[in-house]
XYZ file of C-alpha atoms in Angstrom:
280
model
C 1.425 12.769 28.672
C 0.492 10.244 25.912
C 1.787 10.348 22.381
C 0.000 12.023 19.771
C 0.413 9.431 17.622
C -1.091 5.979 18.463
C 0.051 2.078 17.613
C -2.801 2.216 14.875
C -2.117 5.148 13.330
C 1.542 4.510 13.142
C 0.698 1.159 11.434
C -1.596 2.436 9.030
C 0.793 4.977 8.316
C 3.331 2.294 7.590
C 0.756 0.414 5.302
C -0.089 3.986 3.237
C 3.444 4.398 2.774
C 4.142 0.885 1.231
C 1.131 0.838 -0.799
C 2.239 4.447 -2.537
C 6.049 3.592 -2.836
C 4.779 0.561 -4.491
C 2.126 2.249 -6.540
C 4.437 4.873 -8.281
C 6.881 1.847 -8.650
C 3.942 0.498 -10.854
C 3.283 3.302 -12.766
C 6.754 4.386 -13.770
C 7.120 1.100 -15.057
C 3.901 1.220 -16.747
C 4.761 4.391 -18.199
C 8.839 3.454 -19.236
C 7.106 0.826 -21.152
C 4.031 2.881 -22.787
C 7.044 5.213 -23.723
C 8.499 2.493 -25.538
C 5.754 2.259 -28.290
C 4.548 5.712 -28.613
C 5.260 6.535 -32.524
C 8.349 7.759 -33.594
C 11.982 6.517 -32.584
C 13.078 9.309 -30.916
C 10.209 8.618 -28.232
C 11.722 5.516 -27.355
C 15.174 5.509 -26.080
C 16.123 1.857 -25.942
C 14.272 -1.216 -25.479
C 11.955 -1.958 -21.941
C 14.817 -4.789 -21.227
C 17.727 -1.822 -20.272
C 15.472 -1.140 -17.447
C 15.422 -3.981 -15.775
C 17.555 -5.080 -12.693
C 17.977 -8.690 -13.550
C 18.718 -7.982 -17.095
C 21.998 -6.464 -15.241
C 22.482 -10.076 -13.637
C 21.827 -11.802 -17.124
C 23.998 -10.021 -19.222
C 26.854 -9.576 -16.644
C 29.353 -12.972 -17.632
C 29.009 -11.756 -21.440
C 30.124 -8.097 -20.403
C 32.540 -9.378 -18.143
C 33.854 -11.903 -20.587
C 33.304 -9.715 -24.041
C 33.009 -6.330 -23.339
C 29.894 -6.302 -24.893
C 26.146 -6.852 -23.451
C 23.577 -9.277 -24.107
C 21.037 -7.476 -27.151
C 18.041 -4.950 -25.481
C 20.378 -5.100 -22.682
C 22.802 -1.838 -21.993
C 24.977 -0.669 -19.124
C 21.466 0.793 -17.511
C 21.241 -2.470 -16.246
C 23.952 -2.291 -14.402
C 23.223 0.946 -12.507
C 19.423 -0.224 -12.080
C 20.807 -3.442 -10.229
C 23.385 -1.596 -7.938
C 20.162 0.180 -6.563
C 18.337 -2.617 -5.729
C 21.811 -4.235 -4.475
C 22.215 -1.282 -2.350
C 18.340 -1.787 -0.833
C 19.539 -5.188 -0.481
C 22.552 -4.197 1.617
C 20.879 -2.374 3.720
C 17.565 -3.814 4.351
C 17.138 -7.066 2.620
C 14.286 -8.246 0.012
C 12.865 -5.039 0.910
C 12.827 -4.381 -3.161
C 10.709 -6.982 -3.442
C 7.849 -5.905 -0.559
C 7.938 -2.503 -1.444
C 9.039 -1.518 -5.107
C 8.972 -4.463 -7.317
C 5.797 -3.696 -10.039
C 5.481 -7.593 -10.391
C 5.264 -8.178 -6.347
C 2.598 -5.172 -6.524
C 0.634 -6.586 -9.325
C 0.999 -10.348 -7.427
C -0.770 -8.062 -4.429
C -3.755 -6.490 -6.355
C -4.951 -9.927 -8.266
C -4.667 -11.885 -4.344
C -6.683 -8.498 -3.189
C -9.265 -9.294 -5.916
C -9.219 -13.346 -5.743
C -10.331 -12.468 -1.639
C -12.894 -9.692 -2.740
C -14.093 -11.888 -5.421
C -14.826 -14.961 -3.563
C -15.546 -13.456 0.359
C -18.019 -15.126 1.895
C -20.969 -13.524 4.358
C -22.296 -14.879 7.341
C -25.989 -16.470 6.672
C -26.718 -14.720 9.901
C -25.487 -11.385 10.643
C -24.315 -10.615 6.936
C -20.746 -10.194 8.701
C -17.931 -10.833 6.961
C -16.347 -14.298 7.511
C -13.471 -15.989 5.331
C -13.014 -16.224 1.021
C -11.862 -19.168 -1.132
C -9.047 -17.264 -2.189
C -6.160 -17.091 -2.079
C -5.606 -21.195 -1.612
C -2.440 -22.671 0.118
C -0.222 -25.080 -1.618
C -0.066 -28.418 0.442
C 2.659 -27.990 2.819
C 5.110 -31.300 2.005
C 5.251 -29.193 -1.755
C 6.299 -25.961 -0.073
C 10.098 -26.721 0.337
C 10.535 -28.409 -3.086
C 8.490 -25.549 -5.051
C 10.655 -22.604 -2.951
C 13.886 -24.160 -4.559
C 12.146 -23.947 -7.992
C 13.317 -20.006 -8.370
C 16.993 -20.986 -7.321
C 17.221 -23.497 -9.937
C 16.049 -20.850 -12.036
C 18.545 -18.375 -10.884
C 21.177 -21.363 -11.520
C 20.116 -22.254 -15.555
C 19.708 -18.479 -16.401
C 22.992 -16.997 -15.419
C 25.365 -19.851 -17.237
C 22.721 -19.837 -20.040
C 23.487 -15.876 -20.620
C 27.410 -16.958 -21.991
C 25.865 -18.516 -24.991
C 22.700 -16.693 -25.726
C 21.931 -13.324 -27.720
C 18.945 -12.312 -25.680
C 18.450 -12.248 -22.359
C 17.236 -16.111 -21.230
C 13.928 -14.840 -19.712
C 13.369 -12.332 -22.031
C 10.695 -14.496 -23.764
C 9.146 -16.012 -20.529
C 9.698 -12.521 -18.367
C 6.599 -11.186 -16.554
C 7.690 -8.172 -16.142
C 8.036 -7.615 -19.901
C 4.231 -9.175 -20.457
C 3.011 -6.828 -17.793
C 4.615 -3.885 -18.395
C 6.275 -3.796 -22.493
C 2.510 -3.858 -24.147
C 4.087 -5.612 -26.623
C 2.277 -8.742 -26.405
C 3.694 -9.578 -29.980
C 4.348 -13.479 -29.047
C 2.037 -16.356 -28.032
C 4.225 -17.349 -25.648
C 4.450 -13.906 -23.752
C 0.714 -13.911 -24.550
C 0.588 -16.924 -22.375
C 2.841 -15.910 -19.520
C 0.918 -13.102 -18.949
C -2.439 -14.728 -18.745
C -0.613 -17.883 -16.317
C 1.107 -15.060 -14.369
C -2.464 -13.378 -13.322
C -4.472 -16.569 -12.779
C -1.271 -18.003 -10.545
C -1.414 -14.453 -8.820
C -5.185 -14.829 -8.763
C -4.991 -17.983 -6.570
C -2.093 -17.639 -4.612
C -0.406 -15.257 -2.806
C 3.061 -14.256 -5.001
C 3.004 -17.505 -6.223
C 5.899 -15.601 -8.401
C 8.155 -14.344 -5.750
C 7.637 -17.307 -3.372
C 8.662 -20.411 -6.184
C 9.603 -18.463 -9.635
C 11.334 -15.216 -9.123
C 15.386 -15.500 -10.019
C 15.725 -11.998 -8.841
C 14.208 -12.802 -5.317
C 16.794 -15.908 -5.112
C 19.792 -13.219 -5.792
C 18.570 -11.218 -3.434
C 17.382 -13.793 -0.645
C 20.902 -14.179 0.980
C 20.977 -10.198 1.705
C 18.576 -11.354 4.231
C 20.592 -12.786 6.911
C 23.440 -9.953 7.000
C 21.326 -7.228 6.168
C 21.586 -4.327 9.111
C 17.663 -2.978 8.783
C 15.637 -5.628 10.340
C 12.537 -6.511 12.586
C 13.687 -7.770 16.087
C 11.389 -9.830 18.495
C 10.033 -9.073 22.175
C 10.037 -12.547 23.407
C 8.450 -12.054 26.482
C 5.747 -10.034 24.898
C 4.874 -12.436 21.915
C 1.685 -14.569 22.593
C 2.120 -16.551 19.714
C -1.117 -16.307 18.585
C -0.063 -17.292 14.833
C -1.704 -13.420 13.595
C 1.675 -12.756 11.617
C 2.114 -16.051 9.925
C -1.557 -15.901 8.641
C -0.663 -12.248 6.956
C 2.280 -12.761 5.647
C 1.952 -13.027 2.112
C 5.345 -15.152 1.563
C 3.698 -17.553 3.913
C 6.559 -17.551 5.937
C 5.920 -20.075 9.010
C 6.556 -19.395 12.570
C 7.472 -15.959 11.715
C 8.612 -14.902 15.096
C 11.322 -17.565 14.736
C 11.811 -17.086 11.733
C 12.455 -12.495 11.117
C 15.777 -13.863 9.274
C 14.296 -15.896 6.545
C 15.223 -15.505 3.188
C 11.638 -15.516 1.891
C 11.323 -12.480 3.811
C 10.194 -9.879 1.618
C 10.187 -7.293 4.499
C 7.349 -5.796 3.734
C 6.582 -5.590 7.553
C 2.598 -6.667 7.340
C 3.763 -8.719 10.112
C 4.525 -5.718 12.510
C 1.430 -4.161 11.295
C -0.695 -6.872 12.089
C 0.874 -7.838 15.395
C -1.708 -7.001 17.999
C 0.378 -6.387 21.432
C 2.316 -3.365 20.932
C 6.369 -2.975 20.767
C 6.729 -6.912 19.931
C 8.080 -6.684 16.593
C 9.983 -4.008 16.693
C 12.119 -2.785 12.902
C 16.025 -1.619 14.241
C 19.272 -0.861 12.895
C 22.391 -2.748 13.683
């Protein structure tokens, strides 16, 4: 008796269930940061920074060292990074491919760049490839991944001497999502942030992203993860031309720490049972 539920539907079912975690991730940011300039104080509750999970990561040494935190930075921090710490335990960047608002956001504008610029067959009128998203040329790759570790590595001494957070100023989280685009300069990270997103796939997460480099080593000891079928695997290269980290040799590579898991690769994989997501 065959299943009632096929390979398809199971992956589409997979994709619809990403897609609305990370779309109500989106909007509840949206909306803790709309809440944050409706009129009157009492509407407010604290600044859009105490919500974020690397604001627990920036203001951490000062805490640790004088009780106090880092200004627009509270002990919600704290609690909002142990979440995504937990996720991390447990199943890796997963934050990243399915809740982060600024991986989402990275995912609509590389949605539009392809819709934008698709091309159609002269013949048929079938669809064929776009210009966008473009790849960066691959002898840059390795040097521009470190870029968000170095990042990770200026921030977090930089946070024993500062008042703010470091990246408050340059955070696109706060341009997207704090509508308080009060600055020039977070007037200009916003408008870099969508063109970079526009062009290439989480150009953010893959060279920029401090929180992604904290969370990268959760990757190799993480207990939720996608295990191969060697003798099933064709290596037709399907999965590395999805993955939106760019990630090469994929099947080679399920433990890398660009790994967002956000699993397009098991969706896309067409022989069935190859990829396969397990515990332990």
């Amino acid at each position: 008796m065959k299943s009632s539920t096929s390979p398809k539907k199971a992956k589409k079912s997979l994709s619809s269930t990403r897609w609305t975690l990370q779309i109500i991730a989106l909007f509840s940011t949206a909306l803790i940061g709309l809440r944050h300039i409706l009129p009157g104080e009492s509407s407010r509750g604290g600044s859009f920074d105490t919500f974020c999970p690397f604001g627990g990561i920036e203001t951490l040494w000062p805490y640790l060292s004088t009780g106090t935190t880092l200004k627009t930075t509270n002990l919600l921090n704290f609690s909002i990074l142990l979440g995504v710490l937990g996720v991390a335990l447990l199943a890796g960047r997963a934050f990243c491919g399915w809740l982060c608002p600024v991986g989402t956001t990275q995912d609509i504008m590389t949605d539009l760049g392809r819709r934008l610029t698709r091309k159609e067959s002269g013949r048929s009128g079938k669809r064929t490839s776009s210009m966008l998203p473009l790849s960066i040329q691959h002898r840059w790759e390795p040097w521009l991944r470190k870029l968000k570790y170095l990042v990770l590595a200026v921030i977090v001494p930089a946070s024993s001497w500062t008042v703010f957070p470091p990246l408050r100023e340059i955070c696109p989280a706060r341009a997207l999502f704090s509508f308080q685009l009060t600055a020039p300069l977070l007037v200009s990270v916003l408008i870099l942030f969508l063109v970079s997103s526009l062009l290439v796939k989480r150009f953010s997460c893959k060279y920029l992203c401090p929180l992604g480099a904290a969370l990268a080593p959760f990757n190799k000891i993480a207990p939720l993860r996608l295990t191969i079928n060697q003798e099933s695997c064709t290596g037709c290269g399907r999965c590395d031309a999805e993955c939106p980290m760019d990630i090469e040799d994929i099947p080679q590579n399920l433990r890398s720490a660009e790994c967002s898991q956000c699993l397009i690769c098991q969706e896309t994989c067409a022989i069935q049972d190859t990829l396969i997501l397990k515990l332990g």
